[in-house]
Tab-separated table of N, CA, C and O in Angstrom:
chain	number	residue	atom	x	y	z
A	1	UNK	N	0.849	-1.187	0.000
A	1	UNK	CA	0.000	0.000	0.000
A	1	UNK	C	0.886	1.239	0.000
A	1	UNK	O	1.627	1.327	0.980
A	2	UNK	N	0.948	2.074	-0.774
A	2	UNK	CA	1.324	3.199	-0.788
A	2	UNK	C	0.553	4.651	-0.580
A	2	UNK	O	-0.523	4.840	-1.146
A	3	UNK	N	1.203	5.748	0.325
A	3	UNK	CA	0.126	6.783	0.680
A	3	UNK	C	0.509	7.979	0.601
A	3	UNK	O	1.376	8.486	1.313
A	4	UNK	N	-0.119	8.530	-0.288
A	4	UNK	CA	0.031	9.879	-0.948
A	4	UNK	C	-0.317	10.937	0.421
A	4	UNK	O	-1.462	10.973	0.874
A	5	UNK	N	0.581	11.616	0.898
A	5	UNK	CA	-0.700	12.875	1.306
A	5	UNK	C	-0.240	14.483	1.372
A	5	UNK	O	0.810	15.089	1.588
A	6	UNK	N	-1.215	14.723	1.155
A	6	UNK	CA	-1.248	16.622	0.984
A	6	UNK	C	-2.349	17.237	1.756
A	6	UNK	O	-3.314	16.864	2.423
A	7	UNK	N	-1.529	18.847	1.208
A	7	UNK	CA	-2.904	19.185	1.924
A	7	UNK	C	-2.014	20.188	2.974
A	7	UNK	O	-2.825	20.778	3.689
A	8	UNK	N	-0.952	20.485	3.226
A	8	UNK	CA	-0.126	20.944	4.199
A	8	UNK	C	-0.416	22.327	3.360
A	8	UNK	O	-1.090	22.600	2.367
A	9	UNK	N	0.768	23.355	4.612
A	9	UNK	CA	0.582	24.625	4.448
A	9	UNK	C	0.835	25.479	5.337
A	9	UNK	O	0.787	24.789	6.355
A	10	UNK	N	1.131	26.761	5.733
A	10	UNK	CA	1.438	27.619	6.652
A	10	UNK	C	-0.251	28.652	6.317
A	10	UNK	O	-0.865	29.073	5.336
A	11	UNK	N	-0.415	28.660	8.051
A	11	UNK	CA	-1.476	29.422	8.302
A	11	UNK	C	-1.566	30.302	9.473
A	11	UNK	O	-0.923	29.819	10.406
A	12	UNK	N	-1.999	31.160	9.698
A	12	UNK	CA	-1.905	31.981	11.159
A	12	UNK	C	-2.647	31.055	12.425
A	12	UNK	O	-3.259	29.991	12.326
A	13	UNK	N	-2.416	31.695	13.369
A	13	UNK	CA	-3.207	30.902	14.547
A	13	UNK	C	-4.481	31.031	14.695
A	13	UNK	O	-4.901	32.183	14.803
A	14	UNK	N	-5.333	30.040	14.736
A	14	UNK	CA	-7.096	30.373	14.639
A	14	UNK	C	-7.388	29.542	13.580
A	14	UNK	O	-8.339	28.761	13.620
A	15	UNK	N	-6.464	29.671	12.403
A	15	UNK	CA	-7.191	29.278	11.004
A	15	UNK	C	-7.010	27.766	10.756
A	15	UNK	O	-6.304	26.924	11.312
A	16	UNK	N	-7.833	27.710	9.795
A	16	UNK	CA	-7.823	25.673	9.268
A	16	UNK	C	-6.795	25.590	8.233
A	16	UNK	O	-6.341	26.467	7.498
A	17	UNK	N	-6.480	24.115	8.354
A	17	UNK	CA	-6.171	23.559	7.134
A	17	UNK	C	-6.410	22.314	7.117
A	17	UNK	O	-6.183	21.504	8.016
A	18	UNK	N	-7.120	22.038	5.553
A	18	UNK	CA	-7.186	19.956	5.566
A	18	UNK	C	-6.374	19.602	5.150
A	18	UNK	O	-5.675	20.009	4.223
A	19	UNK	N	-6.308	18.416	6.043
A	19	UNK	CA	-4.939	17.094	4.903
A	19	UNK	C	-5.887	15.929	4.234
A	19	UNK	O	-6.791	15.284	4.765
A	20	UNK	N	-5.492	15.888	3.191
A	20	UNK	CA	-5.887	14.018	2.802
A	20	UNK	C	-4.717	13.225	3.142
A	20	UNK	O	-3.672	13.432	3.759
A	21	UNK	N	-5.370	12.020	2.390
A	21	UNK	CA	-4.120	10.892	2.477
A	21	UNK	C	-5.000	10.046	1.406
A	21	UNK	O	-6.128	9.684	1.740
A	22	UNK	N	-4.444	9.703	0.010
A	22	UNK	CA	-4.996	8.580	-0.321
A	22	UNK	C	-4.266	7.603	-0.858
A	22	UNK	O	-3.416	7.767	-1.734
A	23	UNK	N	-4.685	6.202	-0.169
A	23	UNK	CA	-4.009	5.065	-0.282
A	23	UNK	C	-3.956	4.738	-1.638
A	23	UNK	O	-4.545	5.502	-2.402
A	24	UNK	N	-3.260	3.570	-2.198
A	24	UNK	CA	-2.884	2.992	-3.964
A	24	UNK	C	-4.306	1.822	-3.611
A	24	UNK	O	-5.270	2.008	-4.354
A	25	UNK	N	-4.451	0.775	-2.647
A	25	UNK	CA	-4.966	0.129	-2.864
A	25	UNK	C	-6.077	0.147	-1.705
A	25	UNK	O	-5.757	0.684	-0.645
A	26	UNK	N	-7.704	-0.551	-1.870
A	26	UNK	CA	-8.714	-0.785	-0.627
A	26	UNK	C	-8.228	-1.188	-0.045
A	26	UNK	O	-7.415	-2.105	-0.170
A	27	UNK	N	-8.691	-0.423	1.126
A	27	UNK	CA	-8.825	-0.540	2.063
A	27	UNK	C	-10.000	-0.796	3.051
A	27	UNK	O	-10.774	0.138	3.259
A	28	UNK	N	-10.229	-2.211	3.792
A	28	UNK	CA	-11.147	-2.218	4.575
A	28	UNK	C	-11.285	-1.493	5.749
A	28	UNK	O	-10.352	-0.890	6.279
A	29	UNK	N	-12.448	-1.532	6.181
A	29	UNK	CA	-12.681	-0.859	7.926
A	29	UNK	C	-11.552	-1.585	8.791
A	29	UNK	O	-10.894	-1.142	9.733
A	30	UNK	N	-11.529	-2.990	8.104
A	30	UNK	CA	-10.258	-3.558	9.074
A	30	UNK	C	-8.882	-2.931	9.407
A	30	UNK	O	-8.368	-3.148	10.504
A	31	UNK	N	-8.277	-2.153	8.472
A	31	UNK	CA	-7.577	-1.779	8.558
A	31	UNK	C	-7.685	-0.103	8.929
A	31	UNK	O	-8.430	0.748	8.444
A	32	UNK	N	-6.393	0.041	10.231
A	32	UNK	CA	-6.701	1.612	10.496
A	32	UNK	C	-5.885	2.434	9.841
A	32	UNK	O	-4.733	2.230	9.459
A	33	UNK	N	-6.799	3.716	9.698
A	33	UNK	CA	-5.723	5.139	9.059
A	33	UNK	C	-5.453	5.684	9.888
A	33	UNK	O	-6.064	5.398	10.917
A	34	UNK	N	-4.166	7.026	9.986
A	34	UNK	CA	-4.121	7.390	11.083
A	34	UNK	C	-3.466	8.910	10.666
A	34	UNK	O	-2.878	8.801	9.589
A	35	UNK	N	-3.423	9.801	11.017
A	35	UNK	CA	-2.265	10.688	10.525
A	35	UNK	C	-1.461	11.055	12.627
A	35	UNK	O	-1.991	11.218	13.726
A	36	UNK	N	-0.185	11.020	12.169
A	36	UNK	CA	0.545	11.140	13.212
A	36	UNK	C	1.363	12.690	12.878
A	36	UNK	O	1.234	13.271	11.801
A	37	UNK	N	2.179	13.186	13.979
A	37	UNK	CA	2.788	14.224	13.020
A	37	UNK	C	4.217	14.486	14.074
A	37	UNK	O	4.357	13.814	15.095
A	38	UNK	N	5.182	15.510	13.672
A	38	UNK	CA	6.297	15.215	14.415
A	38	UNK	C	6.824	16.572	14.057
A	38	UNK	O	6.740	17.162	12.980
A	39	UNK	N	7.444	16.984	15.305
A	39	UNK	CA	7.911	18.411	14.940
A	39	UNK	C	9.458	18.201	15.203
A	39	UNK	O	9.983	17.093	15.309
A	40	UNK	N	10.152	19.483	15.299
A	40	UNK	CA	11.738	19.434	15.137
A	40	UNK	C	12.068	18.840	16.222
A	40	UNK	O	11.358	19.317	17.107
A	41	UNK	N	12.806	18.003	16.676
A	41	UNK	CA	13.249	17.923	17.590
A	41	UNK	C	12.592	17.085	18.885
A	41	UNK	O	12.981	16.981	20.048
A	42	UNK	N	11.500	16.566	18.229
A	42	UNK	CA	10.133	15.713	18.689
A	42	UNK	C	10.487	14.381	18.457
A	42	UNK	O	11.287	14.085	17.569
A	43	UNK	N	9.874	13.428	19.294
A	43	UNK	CA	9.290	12.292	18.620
A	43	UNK	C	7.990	12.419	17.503
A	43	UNK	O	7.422	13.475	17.227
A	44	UNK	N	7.668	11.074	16.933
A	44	UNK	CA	6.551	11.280	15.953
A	44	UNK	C	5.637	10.731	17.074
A	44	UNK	O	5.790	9.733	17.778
A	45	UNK	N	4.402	11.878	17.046
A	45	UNK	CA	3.173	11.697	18.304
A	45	UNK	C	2.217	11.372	16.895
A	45	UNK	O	2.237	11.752	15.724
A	46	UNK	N	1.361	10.426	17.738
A	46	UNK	CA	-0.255	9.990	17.573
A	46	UNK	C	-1.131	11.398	17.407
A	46	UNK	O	-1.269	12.122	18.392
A	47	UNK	N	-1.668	11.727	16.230
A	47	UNK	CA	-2.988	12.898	16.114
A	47	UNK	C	-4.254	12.473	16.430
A	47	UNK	O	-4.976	12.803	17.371
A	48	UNK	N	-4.534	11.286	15.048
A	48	UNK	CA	-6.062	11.108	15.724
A	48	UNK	C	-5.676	9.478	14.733
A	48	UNK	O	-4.539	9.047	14.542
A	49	UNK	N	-7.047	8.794	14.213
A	49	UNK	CA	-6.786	7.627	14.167
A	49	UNK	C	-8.459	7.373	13.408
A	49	UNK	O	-9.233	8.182	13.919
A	50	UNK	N	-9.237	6.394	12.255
A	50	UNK	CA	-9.983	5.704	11.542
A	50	UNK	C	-9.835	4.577	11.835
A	50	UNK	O	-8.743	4.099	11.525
A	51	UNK	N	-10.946	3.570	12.621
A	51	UNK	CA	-10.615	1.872	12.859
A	51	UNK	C	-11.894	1.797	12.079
A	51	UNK	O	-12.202	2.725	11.330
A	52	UNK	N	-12.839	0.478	12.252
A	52	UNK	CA	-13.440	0.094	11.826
A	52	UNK	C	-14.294	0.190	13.350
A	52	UNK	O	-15.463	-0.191	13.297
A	53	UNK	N	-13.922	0.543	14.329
A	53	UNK	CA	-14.402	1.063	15.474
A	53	UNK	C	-15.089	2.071	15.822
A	53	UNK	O	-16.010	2.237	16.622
A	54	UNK	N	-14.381	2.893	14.940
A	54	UNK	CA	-14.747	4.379	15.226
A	54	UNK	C	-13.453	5.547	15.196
A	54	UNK	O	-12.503	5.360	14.435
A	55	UNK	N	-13.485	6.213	15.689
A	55	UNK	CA	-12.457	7.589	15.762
A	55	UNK	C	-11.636	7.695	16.920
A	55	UNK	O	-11.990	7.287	18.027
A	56	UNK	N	-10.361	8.328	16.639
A	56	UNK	CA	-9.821	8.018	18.506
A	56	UNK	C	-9.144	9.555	18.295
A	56	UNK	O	-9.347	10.050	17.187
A	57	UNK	N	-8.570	10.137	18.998
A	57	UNK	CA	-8.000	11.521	18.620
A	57	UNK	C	-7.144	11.866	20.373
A	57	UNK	O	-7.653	11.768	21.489
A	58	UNK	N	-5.519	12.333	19.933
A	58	UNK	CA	-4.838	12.690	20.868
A	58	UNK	C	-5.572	13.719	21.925
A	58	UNK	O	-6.536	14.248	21.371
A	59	UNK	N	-5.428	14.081	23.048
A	59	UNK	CA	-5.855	15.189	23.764
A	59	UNK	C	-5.776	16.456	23.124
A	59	UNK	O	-6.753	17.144	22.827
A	60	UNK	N	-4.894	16.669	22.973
A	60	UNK	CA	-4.055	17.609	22.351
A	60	UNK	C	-4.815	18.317	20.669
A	60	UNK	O	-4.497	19.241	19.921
A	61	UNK	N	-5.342	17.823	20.673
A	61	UNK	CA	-6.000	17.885	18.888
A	61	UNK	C	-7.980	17.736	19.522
A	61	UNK	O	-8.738	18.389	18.805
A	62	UNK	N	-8.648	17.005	20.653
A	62	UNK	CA	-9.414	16.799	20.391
A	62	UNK	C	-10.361	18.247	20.260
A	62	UNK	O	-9.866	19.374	20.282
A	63	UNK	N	-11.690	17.979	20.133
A	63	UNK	CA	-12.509	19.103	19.894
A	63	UNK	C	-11.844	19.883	18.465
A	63	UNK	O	-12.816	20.040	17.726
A	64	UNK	N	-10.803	20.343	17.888
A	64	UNK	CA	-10.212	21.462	16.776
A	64	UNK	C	-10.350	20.116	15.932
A	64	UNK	O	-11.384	20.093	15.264
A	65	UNK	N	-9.634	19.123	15.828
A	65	UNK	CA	-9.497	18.393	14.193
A	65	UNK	C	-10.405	17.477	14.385
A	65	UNK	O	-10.908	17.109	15.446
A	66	UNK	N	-10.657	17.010	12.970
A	66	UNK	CA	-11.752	15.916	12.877
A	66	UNK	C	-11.506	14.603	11.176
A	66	UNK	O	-11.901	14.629	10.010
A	67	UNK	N	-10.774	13.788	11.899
A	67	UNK	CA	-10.486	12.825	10.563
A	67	UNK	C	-11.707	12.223	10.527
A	67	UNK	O	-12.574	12.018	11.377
A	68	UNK	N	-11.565	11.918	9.056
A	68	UNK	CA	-13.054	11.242	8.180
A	68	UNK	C	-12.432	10.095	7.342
A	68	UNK	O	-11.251	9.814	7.547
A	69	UNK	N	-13.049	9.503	6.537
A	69	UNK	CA	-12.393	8.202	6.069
A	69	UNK	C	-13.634	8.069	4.834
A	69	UNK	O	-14.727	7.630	5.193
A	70	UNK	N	-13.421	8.472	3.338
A	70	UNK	CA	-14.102	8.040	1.914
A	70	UNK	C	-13.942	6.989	1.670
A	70	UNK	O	-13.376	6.993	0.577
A	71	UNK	N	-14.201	5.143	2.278
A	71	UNK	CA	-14.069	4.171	1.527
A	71	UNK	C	-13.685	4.236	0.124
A	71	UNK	O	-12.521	4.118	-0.260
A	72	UNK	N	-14.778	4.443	-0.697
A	72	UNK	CA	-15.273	4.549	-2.278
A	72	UNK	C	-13.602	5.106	-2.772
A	72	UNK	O	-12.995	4.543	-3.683
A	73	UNK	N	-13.037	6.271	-2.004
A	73	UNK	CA	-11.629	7.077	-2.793
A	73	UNK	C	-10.384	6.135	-1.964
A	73	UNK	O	-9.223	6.288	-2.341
A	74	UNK	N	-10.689	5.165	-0.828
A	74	UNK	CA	-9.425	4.800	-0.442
A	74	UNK	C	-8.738	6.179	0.353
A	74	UNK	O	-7.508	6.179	0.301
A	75	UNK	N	-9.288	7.220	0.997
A	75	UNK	CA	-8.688	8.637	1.330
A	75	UNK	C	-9.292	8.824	2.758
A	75	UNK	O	-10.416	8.430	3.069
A	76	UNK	N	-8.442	9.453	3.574
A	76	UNK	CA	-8.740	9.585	4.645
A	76	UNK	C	-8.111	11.048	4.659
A	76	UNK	O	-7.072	11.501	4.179
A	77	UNK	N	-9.089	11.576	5.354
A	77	UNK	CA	-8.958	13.512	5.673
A	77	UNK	C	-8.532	13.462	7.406
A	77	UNK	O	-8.378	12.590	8.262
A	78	UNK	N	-8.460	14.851	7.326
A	78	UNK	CA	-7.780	15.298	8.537
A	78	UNK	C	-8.271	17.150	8.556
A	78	UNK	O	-7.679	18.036	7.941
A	79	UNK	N	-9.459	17.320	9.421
A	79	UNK	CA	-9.769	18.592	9.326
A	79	UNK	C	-8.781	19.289	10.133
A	79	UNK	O	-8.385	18.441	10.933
A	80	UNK	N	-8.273	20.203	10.314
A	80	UNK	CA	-8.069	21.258	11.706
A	80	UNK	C	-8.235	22.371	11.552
A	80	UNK	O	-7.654	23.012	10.676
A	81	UNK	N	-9.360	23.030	12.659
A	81	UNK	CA	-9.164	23.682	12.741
A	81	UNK	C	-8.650	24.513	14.344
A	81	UNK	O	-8.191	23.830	15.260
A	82	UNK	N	-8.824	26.080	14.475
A	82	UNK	CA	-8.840	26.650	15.183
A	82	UNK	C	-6.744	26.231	15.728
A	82	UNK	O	-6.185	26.319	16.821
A	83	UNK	N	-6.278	25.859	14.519
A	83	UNK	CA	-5.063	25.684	14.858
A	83	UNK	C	-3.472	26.616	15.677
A	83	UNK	O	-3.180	27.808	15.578
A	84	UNK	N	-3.100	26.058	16.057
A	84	UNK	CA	-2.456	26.702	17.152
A	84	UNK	C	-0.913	26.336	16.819
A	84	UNK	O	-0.591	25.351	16.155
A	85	UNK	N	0.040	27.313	17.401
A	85	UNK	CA	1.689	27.317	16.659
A	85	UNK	C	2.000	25.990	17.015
A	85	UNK	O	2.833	25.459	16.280
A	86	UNK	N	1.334	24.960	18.417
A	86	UNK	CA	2.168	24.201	18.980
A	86	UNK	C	1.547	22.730	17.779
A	86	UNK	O	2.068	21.615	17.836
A	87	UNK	N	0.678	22.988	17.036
A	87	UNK	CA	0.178	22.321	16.310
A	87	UNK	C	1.805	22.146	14.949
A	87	UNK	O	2.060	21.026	14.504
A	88	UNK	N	2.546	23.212	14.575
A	88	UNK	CA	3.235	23.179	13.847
A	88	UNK	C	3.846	21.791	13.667
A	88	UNK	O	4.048	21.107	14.670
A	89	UNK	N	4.158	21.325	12.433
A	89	UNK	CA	4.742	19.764	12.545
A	89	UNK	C	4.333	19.274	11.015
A	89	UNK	O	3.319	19.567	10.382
A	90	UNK	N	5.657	18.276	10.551
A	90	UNK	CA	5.343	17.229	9.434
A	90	UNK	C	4.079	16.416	10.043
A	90	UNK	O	4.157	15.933	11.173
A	91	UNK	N	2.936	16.286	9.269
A	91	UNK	CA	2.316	16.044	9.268
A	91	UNK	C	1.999	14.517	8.126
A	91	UNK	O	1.691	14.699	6.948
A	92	UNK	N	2.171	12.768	8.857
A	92	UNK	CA	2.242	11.908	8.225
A	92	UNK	C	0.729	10.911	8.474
A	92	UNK	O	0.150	10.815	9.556
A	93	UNK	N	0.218	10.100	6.925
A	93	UNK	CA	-0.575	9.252	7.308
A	93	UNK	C	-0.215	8.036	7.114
A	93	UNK	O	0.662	7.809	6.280
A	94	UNK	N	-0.862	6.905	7.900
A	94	UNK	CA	-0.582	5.744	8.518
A	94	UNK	C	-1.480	4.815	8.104
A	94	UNK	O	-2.637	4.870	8.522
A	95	UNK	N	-1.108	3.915	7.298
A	95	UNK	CA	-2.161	2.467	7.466
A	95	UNK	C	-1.651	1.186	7.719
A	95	UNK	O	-0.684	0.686	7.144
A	96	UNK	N	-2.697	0.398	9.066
A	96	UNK	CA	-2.274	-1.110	8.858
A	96	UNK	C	-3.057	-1.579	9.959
A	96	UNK	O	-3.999	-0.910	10.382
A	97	UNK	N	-2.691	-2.834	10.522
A	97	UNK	CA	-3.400	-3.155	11.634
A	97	UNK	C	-2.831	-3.004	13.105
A	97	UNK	O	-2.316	-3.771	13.918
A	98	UNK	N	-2.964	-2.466	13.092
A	98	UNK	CA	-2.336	-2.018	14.600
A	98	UNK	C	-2.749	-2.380	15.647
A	98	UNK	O	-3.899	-1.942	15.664
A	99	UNK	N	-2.555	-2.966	16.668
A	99	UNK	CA	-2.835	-3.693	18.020
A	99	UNK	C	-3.019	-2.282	18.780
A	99	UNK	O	-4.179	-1.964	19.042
A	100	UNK	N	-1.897	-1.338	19.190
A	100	UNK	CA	-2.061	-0.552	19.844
A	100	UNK	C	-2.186	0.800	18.658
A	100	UNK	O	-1.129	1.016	18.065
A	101	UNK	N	-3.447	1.762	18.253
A	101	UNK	CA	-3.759	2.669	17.552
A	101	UNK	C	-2.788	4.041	17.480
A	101	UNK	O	-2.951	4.959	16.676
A	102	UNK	N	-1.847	3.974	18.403
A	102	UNK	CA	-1.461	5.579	19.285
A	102	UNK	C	-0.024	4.853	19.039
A	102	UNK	O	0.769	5.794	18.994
A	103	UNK	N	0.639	3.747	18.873
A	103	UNK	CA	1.855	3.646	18.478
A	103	UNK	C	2.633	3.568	16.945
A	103	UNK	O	2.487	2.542	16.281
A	104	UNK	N	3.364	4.561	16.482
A	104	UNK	CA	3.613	4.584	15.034
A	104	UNK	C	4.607	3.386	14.486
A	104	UNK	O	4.988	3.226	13.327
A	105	UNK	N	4.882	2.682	15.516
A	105	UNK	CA	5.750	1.279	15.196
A	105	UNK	C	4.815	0.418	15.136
A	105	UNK	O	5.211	-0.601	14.572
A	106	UNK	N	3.594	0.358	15.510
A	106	UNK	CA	2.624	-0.619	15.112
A	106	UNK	C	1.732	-0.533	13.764
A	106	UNK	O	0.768	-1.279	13.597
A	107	UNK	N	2.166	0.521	12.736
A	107	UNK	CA	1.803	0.888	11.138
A	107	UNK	C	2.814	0.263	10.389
A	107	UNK	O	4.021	0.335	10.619
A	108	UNK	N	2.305	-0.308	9.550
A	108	UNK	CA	2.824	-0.806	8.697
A	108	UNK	C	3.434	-0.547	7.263
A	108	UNK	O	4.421	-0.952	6.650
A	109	UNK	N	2.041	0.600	6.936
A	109	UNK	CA	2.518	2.008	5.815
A	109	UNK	C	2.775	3.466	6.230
A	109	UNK	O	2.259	3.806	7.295
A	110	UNK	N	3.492	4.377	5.558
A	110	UNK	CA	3.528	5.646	5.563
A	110	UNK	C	3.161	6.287	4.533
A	110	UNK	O	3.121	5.605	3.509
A	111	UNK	N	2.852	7.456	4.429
A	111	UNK	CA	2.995	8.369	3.630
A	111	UNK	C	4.294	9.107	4.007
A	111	UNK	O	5.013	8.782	4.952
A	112	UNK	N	4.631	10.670	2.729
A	112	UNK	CA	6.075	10.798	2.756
A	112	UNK	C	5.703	12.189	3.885
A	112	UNK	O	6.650	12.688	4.492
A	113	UNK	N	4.670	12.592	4.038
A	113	UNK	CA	4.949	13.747	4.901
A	113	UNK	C	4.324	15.193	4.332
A	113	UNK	O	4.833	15.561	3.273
A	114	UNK	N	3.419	15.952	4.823
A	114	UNK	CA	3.307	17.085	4.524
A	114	UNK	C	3.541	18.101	5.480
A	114	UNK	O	3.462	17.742	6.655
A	115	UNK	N	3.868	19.541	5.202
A	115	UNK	CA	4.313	20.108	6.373
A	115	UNK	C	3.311	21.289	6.784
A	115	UNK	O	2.750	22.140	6.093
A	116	UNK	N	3.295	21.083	7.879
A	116	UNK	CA	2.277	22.544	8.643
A	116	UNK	C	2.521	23.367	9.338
A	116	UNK	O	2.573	22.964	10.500
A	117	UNK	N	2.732	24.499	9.214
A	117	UNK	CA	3.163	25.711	9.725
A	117	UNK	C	1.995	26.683	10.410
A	117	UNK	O	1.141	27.210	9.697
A	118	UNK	N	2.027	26.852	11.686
A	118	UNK	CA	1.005	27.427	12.293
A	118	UNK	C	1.897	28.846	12.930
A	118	UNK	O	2.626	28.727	13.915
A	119	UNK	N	1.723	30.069	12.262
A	119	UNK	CA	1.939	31.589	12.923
A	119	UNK	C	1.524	31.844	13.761
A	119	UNK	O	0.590	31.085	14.018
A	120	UNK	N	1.697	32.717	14.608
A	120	UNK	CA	1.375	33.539	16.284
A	120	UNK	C	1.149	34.543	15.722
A	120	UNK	O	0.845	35.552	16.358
């Protein structure tokens, strides 16, 4: 499976930006999407997460972003808004089966990375 994603961008603080991600091949509910993201000098943290469960989303992100999941396109979005500088970060999506949802060693695919820049 290979995963395209875009959608990055520099924006002031307050404002949105969406990401996609769309996979090469279907994908079932079985399998989760995820976008994770990682800033300078960071580890790569858990954002939010698509199971066949339902939605899971870091503290840190909940209430502002909201991932969605288009079966039919194989694409999984990533709303944010009301974004904030500490939000700044490569911004990556994730598919596979993952035991634990919130660990990026338990994905099996990546995408190459888009970047997000949040102003003060």
């Amino acid at each position: 499976v290979q995963l395209q994603a875009s959608g990055g961008g520099s924006v002031q603080a307050g404002g949105s930006l969406g990401l996609s991600c769309a996979a090469s091949l279907q994908t079932s509910s079985n399998y989760a999407m995820a976008w994770f993201r990682q800033a300078p000098g960071k580890e790569r943290e858990f954002v939010a997460a698509s199971t066949g469960s339902g939605t899971r989303y870091a503290d840190s992100v909940k209430g502002r972003f909201t991932i969605s999941r288009d079966y039919a396109k194989n694409t999984v979005y990533l709303q944010m808004n009301s974004l904030k500088p500490d939000d700044t970060a490569v911004y990556f999506c994730a598919a596979g089966n993952p035991g634990i949802i919130i660990r990026p060693q338990a994905y099996d695919y990546w995408g190459q990375g888009t970047l997000v820049t949040v102003s003060s």
